[in-house]
PDB file of C-alpha atoms and ligand atoms in Angstrom:
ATOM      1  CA  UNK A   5       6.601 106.926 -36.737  1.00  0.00           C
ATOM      2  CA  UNK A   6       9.082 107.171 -39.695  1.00  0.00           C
ATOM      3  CA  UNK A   7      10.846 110.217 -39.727  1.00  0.00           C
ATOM      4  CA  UNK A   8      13.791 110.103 -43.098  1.00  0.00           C
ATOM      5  CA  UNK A   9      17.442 110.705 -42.394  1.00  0.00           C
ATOM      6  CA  UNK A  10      18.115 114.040 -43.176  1.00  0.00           C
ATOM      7  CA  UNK A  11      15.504 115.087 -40.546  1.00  0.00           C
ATOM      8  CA  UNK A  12      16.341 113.218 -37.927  1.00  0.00           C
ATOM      9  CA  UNK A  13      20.146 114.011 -38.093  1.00  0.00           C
ATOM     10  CA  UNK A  14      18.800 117.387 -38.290  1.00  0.00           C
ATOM     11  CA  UNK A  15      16.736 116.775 -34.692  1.00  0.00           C
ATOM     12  CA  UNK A  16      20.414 115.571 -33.423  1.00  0.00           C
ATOM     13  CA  UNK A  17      21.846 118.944 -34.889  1.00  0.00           C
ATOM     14  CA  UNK A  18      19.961 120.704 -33.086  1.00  0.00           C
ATOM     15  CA  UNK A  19      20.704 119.547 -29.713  1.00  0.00           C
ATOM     16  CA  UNK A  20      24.095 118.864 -29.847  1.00  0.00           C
ATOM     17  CA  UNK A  21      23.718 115.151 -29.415  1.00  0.00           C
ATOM     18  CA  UNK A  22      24.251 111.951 -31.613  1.00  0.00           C
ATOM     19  CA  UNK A  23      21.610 109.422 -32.405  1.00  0.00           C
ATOM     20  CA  UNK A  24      22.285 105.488 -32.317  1.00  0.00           C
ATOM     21  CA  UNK A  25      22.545 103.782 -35.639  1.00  0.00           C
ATOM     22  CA  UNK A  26      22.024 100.122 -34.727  1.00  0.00           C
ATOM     23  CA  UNK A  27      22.351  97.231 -37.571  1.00  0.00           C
ATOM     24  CA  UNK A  28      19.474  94.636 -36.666  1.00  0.00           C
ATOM     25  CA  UNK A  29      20.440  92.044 -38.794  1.00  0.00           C
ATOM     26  CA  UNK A  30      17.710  89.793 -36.077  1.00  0.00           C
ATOM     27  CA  UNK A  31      14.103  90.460 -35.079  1.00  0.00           C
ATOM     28  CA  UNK A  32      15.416  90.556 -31.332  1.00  0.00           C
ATOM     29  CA  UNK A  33      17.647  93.373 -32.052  1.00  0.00           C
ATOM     30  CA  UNK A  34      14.698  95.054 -34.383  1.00  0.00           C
ATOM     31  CA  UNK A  35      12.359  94.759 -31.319  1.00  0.00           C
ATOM     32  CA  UNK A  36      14.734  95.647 -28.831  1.00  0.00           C
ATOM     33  CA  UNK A  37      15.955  99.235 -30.793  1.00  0.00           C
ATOM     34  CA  UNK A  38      12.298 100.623 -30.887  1.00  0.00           C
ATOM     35  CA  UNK A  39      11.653  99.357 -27.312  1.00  0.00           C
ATOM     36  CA  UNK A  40      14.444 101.274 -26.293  1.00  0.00           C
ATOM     37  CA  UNK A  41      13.344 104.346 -28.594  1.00  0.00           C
ATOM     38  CA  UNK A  42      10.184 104.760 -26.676  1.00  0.00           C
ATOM     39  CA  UNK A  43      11.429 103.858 -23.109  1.00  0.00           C
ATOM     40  CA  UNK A  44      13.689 106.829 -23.043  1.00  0.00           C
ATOM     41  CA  UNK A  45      12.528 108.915 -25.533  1.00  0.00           C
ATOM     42  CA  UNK A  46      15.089 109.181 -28.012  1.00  0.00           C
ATOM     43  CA  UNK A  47      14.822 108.540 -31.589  1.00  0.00           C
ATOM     44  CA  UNK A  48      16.958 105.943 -32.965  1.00  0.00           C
ATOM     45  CA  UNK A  49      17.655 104.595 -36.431  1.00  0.00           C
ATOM     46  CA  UNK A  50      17.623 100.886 -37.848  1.00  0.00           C
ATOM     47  CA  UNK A  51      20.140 100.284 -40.507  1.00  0.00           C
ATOM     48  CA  UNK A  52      20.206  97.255 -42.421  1.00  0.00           C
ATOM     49  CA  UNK A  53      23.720  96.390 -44.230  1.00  0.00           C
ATOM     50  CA  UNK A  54      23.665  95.085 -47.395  1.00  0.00           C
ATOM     51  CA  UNK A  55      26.780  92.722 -46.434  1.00  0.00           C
ATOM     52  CA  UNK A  56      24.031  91.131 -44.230  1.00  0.00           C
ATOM     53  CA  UNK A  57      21.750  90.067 -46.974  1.00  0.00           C
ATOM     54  CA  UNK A  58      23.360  86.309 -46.269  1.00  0.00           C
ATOM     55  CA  UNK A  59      22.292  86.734 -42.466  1.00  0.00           C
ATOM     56  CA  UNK A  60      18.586  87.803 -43.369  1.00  0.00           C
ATOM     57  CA  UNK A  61      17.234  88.954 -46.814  1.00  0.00           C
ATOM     58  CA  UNK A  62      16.332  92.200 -47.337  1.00  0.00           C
ATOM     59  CA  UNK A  63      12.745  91.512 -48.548  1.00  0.00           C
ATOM     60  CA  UNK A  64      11.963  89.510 -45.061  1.00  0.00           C
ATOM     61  CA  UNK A  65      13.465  92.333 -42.797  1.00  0.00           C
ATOM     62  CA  UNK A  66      12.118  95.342 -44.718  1.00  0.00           C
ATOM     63  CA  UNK A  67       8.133  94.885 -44.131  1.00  0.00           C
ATOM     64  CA  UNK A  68       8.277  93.764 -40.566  1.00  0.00           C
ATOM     65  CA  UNK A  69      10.525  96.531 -39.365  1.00  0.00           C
ATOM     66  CA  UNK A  70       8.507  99.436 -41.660  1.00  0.00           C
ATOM     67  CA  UNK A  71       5.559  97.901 -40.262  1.00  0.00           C
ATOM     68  CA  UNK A  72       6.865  97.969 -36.606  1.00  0.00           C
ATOM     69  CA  UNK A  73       8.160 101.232 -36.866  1.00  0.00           C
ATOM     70  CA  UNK A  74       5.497 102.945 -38.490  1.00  0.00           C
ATOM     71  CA  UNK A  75       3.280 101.952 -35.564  1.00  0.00           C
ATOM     72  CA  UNK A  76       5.199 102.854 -33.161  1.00  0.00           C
ATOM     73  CA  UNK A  77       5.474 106.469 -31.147  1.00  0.00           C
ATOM     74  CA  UNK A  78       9.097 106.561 -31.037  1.00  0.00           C
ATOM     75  CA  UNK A  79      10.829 108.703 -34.099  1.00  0.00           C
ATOM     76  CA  UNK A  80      12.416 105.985 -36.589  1.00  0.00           C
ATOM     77  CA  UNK A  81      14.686 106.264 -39.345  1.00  0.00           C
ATOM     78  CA  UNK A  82      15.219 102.924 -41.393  1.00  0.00           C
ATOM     79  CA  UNK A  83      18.369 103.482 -43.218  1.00  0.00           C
ATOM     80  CA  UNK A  84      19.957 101.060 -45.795  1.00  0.00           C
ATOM     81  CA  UNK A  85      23.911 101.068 -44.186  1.00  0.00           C
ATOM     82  CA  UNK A  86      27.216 100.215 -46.953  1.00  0.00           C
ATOM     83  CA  UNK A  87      24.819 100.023 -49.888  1.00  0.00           C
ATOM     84  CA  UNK A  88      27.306  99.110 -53.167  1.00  0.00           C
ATOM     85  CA  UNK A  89      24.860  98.782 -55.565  1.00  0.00           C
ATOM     86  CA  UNK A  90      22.356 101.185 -57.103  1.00  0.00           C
ATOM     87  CA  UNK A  91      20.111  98.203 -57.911  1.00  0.00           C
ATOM     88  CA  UNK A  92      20.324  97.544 -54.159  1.00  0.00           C
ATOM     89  CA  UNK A  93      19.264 100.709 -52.636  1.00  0.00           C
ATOM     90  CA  UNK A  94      16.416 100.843 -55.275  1.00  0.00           C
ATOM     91  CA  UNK A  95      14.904  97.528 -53.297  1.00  0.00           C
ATOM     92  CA  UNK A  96      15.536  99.532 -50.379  1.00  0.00           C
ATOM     93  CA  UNK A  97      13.558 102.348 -50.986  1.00  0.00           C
ATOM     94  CA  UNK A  98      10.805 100.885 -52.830  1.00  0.00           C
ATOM     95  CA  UNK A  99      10.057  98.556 -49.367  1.00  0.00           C
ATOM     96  CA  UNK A 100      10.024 101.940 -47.546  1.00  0.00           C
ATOM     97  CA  UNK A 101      13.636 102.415 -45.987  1.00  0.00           C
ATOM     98  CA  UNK A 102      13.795 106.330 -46.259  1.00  0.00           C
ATOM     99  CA  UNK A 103      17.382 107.033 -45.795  1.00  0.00           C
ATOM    100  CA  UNK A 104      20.643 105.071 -47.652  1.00  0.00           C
ATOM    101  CA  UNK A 105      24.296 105.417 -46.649  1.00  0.00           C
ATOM    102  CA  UNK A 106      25.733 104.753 -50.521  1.00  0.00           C
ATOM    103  CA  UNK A 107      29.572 103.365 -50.056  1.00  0.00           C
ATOM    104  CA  UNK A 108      31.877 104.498 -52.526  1.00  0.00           C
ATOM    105  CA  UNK A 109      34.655 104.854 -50.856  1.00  0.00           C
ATOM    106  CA  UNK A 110      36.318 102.130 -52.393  1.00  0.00           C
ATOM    107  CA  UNK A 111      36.108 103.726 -56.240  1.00  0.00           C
ATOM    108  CA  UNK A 112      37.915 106.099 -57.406  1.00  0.00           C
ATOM    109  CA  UNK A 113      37.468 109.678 -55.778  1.00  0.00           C
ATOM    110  CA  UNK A 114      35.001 110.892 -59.084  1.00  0.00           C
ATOM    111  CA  UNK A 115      33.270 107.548 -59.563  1.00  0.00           C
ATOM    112  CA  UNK A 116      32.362 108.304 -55.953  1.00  0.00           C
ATOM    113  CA  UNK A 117      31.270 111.487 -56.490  1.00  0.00           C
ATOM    114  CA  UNK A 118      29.407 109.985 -59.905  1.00  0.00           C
ATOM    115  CA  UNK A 119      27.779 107.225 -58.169  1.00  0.00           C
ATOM    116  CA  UNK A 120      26.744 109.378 -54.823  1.00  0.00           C
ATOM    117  CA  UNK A 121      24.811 111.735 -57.004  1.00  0.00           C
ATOM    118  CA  UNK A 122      22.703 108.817 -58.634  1.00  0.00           C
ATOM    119  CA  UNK A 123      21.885 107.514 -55.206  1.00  0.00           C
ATOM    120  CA  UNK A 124      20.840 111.312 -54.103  1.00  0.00           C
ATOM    121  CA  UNK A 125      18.641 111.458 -56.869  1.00  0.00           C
ATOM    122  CA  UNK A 126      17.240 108.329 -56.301  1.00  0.00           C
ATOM    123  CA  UNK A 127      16.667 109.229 -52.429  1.00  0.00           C
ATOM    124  CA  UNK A 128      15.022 112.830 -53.341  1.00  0.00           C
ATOM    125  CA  UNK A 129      12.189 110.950 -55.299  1.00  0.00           C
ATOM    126  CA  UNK A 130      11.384 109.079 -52.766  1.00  0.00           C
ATOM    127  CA  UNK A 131      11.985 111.838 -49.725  1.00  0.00           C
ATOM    128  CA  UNK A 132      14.696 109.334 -48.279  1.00  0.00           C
ATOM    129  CA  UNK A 133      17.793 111.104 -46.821  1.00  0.00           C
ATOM    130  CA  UNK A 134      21.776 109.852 -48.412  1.00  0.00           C
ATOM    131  CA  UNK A 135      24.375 109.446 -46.151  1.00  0.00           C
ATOM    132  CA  UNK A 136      27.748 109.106 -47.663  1.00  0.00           C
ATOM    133  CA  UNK A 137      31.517 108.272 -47.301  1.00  0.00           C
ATOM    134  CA  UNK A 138      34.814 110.312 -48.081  1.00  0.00           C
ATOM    135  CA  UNK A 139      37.664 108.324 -47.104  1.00  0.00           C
ATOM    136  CA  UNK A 140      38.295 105.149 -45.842  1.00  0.00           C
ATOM    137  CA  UNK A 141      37.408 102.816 -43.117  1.00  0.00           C
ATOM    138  CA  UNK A 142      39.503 100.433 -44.060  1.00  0.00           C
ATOM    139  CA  UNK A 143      37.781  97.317 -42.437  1.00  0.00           C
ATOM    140  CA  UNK A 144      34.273  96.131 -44.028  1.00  0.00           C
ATOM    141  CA  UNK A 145      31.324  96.339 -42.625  1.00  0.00           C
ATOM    142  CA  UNK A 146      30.055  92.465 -42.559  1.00  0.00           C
ATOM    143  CA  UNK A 147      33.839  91.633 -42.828  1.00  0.00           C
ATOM    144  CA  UNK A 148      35.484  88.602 -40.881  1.00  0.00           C
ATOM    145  CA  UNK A 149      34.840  88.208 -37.471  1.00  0.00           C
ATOM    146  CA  UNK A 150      38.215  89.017 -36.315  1.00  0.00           C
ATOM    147  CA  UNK A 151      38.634  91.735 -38.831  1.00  0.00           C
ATOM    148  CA  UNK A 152      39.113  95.170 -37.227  1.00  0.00           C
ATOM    149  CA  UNK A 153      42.322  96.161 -34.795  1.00  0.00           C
ATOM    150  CA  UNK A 154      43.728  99.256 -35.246  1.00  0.00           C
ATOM    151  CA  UNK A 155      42.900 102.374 -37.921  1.00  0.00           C
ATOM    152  CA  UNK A 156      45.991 101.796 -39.170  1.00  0.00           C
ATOM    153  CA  UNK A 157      45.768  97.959 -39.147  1.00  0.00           C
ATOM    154  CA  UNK A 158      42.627  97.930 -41.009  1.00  0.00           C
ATOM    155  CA  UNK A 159      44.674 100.479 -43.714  1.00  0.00           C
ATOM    156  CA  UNK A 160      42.068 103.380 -42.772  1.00  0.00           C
ATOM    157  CA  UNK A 161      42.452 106.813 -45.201  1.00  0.00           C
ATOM    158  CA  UNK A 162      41.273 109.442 -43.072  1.00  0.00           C
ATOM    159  CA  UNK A 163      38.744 111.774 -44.335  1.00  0.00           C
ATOM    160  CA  UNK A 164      40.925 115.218 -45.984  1.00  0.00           C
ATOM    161  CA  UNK A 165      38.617 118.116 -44.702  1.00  0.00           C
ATOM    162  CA  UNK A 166      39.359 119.907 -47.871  1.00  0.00           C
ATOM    163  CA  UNK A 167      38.039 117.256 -50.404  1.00  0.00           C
ATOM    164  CA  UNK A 168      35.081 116.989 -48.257  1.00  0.00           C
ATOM    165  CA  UNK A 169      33.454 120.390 -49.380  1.00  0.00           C
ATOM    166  CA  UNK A 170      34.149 119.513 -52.663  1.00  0.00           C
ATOM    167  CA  UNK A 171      32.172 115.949 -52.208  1.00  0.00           C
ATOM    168  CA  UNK A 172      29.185 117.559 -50.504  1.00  0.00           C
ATOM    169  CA  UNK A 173      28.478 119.864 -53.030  1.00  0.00           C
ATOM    170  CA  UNK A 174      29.117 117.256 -55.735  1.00  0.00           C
ATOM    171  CA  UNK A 175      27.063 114.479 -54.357  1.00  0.00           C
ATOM    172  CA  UNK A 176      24.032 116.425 -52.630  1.00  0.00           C
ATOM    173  CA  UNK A 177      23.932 113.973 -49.840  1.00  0.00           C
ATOM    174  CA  UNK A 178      22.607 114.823 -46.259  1.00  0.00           C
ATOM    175  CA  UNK A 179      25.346 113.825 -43.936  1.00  0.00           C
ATOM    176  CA  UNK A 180      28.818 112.529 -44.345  1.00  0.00           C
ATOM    177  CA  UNK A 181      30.718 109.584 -43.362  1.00  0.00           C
ATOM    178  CA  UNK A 182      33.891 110.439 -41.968  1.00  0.00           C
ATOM    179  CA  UNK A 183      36.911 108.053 -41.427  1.00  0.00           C
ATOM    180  CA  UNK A 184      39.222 109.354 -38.236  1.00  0.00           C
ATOM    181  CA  UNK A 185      40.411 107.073 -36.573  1.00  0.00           C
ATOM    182  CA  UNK A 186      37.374 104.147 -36.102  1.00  0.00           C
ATOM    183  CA  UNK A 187      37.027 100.652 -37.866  1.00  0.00           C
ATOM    184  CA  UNK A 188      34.671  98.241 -38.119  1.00  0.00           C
ATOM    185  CA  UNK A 189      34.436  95.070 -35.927  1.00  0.00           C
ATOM    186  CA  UNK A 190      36.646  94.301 -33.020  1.00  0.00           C
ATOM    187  CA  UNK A 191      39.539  97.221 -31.600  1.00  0.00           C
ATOM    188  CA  UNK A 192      42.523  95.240 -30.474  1.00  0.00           C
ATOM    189  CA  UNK A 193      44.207  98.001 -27.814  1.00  0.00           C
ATOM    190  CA  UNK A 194      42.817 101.213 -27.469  1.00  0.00           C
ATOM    191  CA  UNK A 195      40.998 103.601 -31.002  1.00  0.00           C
ATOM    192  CA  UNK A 196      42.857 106.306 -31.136  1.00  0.00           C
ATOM    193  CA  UNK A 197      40.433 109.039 -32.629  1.00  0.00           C
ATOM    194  CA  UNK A 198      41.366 112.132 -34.914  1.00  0.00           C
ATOM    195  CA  UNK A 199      39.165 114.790 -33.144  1.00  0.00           C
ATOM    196  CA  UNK A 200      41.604 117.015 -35.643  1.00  0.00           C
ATOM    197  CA  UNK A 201      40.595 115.649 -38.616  1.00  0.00           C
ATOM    198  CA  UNK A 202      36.649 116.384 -36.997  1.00  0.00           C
ATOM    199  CA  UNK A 203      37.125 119.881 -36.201  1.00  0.00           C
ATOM    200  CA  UNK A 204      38.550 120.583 -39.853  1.00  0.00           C
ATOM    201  CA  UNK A 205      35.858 119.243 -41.257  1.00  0.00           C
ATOM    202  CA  UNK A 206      33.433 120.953 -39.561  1.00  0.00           C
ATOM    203  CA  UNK A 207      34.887 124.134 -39.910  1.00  0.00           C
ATOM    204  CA  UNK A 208      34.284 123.558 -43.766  1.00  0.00           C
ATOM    205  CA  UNK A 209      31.033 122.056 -44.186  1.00  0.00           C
ATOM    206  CA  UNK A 210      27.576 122.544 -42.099  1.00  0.00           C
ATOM    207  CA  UNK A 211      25.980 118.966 -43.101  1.00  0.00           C
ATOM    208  CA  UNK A 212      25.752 116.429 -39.805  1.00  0.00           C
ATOM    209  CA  UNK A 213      28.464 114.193 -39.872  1.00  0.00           C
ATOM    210  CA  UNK A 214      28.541 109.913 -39.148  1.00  0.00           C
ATOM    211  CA  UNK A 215      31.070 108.064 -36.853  1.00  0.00           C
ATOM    212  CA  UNK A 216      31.104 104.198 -38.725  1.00  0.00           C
ATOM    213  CA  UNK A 217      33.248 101.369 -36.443  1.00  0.00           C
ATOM    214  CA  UNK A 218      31.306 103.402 -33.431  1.00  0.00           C
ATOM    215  CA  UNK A 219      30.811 100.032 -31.195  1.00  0.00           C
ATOM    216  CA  UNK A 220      34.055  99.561 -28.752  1.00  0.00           C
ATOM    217  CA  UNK A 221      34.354 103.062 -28.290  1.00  0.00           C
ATOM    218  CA  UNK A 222      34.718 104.650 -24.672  1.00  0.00           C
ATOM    219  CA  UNK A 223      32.262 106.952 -23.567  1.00  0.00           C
ATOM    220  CA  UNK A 224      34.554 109.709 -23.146  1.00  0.00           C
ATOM    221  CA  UNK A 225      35.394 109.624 -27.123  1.00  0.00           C
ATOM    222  CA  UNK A 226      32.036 109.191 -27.899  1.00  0.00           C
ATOM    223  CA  UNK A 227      31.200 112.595 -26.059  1.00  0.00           C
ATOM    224  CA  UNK A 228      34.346 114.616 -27.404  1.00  0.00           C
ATOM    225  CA  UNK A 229      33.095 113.154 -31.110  1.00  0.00           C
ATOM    226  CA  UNK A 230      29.748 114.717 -30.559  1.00  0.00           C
ATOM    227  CA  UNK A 231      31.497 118.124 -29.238  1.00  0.00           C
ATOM    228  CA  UNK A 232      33.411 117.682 -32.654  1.00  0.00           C
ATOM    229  CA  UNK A 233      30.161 117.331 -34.787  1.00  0.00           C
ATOM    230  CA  UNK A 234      29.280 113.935 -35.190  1.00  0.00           C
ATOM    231  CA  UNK A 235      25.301 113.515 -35.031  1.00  0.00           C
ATOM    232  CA  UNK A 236      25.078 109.565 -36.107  1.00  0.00           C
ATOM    233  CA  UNK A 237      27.070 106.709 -34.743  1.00  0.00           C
ATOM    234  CA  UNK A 238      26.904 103.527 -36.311  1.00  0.00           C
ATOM    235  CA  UNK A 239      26.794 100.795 -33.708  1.00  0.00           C
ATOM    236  CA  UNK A 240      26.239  96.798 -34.500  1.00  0.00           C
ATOM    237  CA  UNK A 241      29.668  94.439 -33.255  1.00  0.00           C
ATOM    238  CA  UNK A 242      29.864  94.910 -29.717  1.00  0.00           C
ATOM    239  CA  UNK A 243      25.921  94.496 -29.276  1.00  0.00           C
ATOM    240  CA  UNK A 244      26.175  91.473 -31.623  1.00  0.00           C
ATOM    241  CA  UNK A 245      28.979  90.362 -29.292  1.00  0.00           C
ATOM    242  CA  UNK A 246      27.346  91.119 -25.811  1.00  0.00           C
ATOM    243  CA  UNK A 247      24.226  88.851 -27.196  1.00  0.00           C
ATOM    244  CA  UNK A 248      26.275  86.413 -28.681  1.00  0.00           C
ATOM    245  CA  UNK A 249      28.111  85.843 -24.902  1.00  0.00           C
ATOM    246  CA  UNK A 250      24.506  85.917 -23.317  1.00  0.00           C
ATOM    247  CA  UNK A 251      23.116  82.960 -25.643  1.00  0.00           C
ATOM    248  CA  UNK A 252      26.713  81.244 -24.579  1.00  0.00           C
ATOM    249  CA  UNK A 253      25.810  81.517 -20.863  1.00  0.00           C
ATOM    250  CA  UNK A 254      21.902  80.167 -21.323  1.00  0.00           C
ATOM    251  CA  UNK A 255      23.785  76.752 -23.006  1.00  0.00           C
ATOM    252  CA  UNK A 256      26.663  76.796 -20.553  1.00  0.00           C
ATOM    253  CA  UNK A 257      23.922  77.274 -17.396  1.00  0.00           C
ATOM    254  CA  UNK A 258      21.953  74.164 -19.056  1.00  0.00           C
ATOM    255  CA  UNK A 259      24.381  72.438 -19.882  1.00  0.00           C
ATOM    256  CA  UNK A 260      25.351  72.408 -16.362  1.00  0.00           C
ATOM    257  CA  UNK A 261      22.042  70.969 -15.581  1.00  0.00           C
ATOM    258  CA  UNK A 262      23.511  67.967 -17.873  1.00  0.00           C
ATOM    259  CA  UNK A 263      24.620  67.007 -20.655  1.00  0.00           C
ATOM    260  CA  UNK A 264      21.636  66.048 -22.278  1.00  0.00           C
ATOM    261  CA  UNK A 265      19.729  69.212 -20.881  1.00  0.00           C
ATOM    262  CA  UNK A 266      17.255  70.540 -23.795  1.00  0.00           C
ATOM    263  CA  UNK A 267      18.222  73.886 -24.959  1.00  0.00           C
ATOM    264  CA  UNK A 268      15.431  75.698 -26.446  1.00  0.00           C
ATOM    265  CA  UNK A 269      15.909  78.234 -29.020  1.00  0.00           C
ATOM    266  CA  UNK A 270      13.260  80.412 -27.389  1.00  0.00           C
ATOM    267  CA  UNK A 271      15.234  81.372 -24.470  1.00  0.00           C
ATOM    268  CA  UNK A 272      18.100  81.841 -26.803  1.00  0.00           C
ATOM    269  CA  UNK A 273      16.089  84.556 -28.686  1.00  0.00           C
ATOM    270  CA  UNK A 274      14.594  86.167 -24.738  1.00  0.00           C
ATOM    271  CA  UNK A 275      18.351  86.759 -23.648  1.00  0.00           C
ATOM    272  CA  UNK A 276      19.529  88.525 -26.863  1.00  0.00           C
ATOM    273  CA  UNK A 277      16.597  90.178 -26.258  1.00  0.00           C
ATOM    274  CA  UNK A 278      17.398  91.558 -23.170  1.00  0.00           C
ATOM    275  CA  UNK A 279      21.229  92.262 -23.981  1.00  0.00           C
ATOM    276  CA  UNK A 280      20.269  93.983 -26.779  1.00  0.00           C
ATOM    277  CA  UNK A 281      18.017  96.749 -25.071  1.00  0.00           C
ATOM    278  CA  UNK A 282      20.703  96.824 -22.433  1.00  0.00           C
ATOM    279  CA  UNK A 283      23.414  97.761 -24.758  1.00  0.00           C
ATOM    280  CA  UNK A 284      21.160 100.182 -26.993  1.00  0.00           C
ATOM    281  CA  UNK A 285      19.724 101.470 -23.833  1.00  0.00           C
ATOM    282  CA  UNK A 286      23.062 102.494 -22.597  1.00  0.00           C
ATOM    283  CA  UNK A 287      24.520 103.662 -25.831  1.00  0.00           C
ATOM    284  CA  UNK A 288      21.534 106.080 -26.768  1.00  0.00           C
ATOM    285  CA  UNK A 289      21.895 107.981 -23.694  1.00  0.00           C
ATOM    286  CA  UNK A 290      25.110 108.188 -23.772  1.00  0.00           C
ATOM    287  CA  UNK A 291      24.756 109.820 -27.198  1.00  0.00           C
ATOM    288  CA  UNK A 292      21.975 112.236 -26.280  1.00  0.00           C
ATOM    289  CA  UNK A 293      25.085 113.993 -24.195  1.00  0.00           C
ATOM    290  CA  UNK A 294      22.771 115.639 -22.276  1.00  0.00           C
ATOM    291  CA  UNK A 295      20.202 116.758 -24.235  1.00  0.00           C
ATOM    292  CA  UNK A 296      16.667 115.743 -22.281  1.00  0.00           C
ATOM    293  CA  UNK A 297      14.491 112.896 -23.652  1.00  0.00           C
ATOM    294  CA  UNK A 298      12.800 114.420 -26.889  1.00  0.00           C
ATOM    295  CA  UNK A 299       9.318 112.389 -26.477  1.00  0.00           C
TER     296      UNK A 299
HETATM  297  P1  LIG B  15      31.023  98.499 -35.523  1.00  0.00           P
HETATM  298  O1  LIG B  15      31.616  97.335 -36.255  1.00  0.00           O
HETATM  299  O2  LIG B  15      32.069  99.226 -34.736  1.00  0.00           O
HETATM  300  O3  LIG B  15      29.885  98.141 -34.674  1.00  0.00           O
HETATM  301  O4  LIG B  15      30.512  99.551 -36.615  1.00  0.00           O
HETATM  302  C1  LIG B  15      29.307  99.341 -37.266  1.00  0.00           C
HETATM  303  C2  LIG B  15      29.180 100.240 -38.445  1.00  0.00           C
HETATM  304  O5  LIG B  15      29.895 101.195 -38.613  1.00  0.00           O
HETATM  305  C3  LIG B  15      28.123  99.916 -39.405  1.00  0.00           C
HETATM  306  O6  LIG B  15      28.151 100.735 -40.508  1.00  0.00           O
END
């Protein structure tokens, strides 16, 4: 069942847990995220990044994954995730994603704040729920592969607590993105996290708040992020990864067989499959930090 963004961070609120954002930019990972939804009874939201248009279009994912996720029992949220373009999120919304994460962190701080309002009035008419971002990740979403390292590498701007009042009452959005340390793609060495820069924010605003570059992160951080107040985490490279090395290792075991073994693509598909739900089936209980299945 589709439940929009603002109320399912809400359910997350409420029981001091985070929910998995996974980007299923494939069917496999589409079909693995709302498998593992209803195995263990958390809900989980499907993001779809506009950088990934080139990967698949947004008018081939949209329908199937409304469709699968309206049948399904498991609470969904399908949220559009680094949306740059009003025109963009319009598409979005009128194939039935109801929640966006508008990016303008980028502009200038009050073209931000200009351009987050006309996405939150676009979301109320539809009952969708706007995320948003104050600060700087530095690294892209969709970036190059290698793209990532360190916060300070990736020339990350940390969220300022004190602007972020400001930017939730000038936007209206639902729940904030907040750079503190994470980035995008692959950590070389340890993320340091700013569970300061958390805490401050929290003391000055009530909405839910969003960890982006969340994949590569222990599980100890993840749990002292949720303690801090962060109810989404935005998950995608180190799935994408895990499948990618599990495709490598169905060619490397046929290729074995010899060298003119056929490789199907059908098994390729079966073990990101199965890597997928593994990794989303680890993270999302992880995230519930205790809280009991929900469903
Ligand atoms: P990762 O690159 O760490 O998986 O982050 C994904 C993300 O934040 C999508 O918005």
């Amino acid at each position: 069942m589709l439940t929009n963004l603002r109320d399912i961070c809400a359910i997350a609120e409420q029981n001091n847990m985070a929910l998995a954002a996974v980007n299923s930019a494939s069917l496999e990972a589409v079909r693995a995220a709302i498998d593992v939804a209803e195995q263990t009874g958390y809900p989980i939201i499907i993001q779809h990044a506009e950088a990934h248009e080139g990967v698949v279009p947004l008018k081939t994912i949209a329908p199937a994954v409304v469709a699968l996720a309206e049948r399904s029992s498991a609470q969904i949220c399908i949220n559009l995730d680094h949306c740059e373009h009003l025109s963009y999120a319009q598409r979005a919304l009128d194939l039935g994603f109801n929640g966006v994460m508008f990016d303008g962190s980028t502009l200038p701080y009050e073209q931000n704040v200009e351009y987050s309002r006309r996405a939150a009035e676009m979301c109320v008419e539809y009952g969708a729920g706007l995320e948003c971002e104050l600060g700087s990740m530095g690294s892209r979403e969709g970036g190059e592969r290698d793209e990532g390292g360190t916060a300070e590498e990736a020339g990350a701007i940390y969220t300022d607590p004190d602007q972020a009042a400001d930017f939730v009452k000038g936007t209206g959005l639902d729940i904030l993105a907040c750079s503190f340390g994470t980035v995008h793609g692959i950590y070389r060495g340890e993320p340091h996290l700013n569970f300061d820069v958390l805490e401050q924010i929290r003391k000055r605003i009530k909405v839910p708040l969003v960890m982006h570059g969340g994949s590569g992160v222990s599980d100890d951080d993840y749990r002292s992020a949720i303690d801090a107040g962060i109810r989404k985490i935005n998950y995608y490279t180190y799935g994408a990864k895990y499948a990618g090395e599990a495709v490598r290792s169905v060619i490397d075991d046929r290729t074995k067989q010899g060298s003119d073994a056929i490789v199907y693509w059908h098994d390729m598909t079966v073990a990101a499959y199965e890597s997928f739900v593994q990794t989303f089936g680890h993270v999302v209980k992880v995230f519930a930090n205790g809280a009991a299945p929900l469903a």
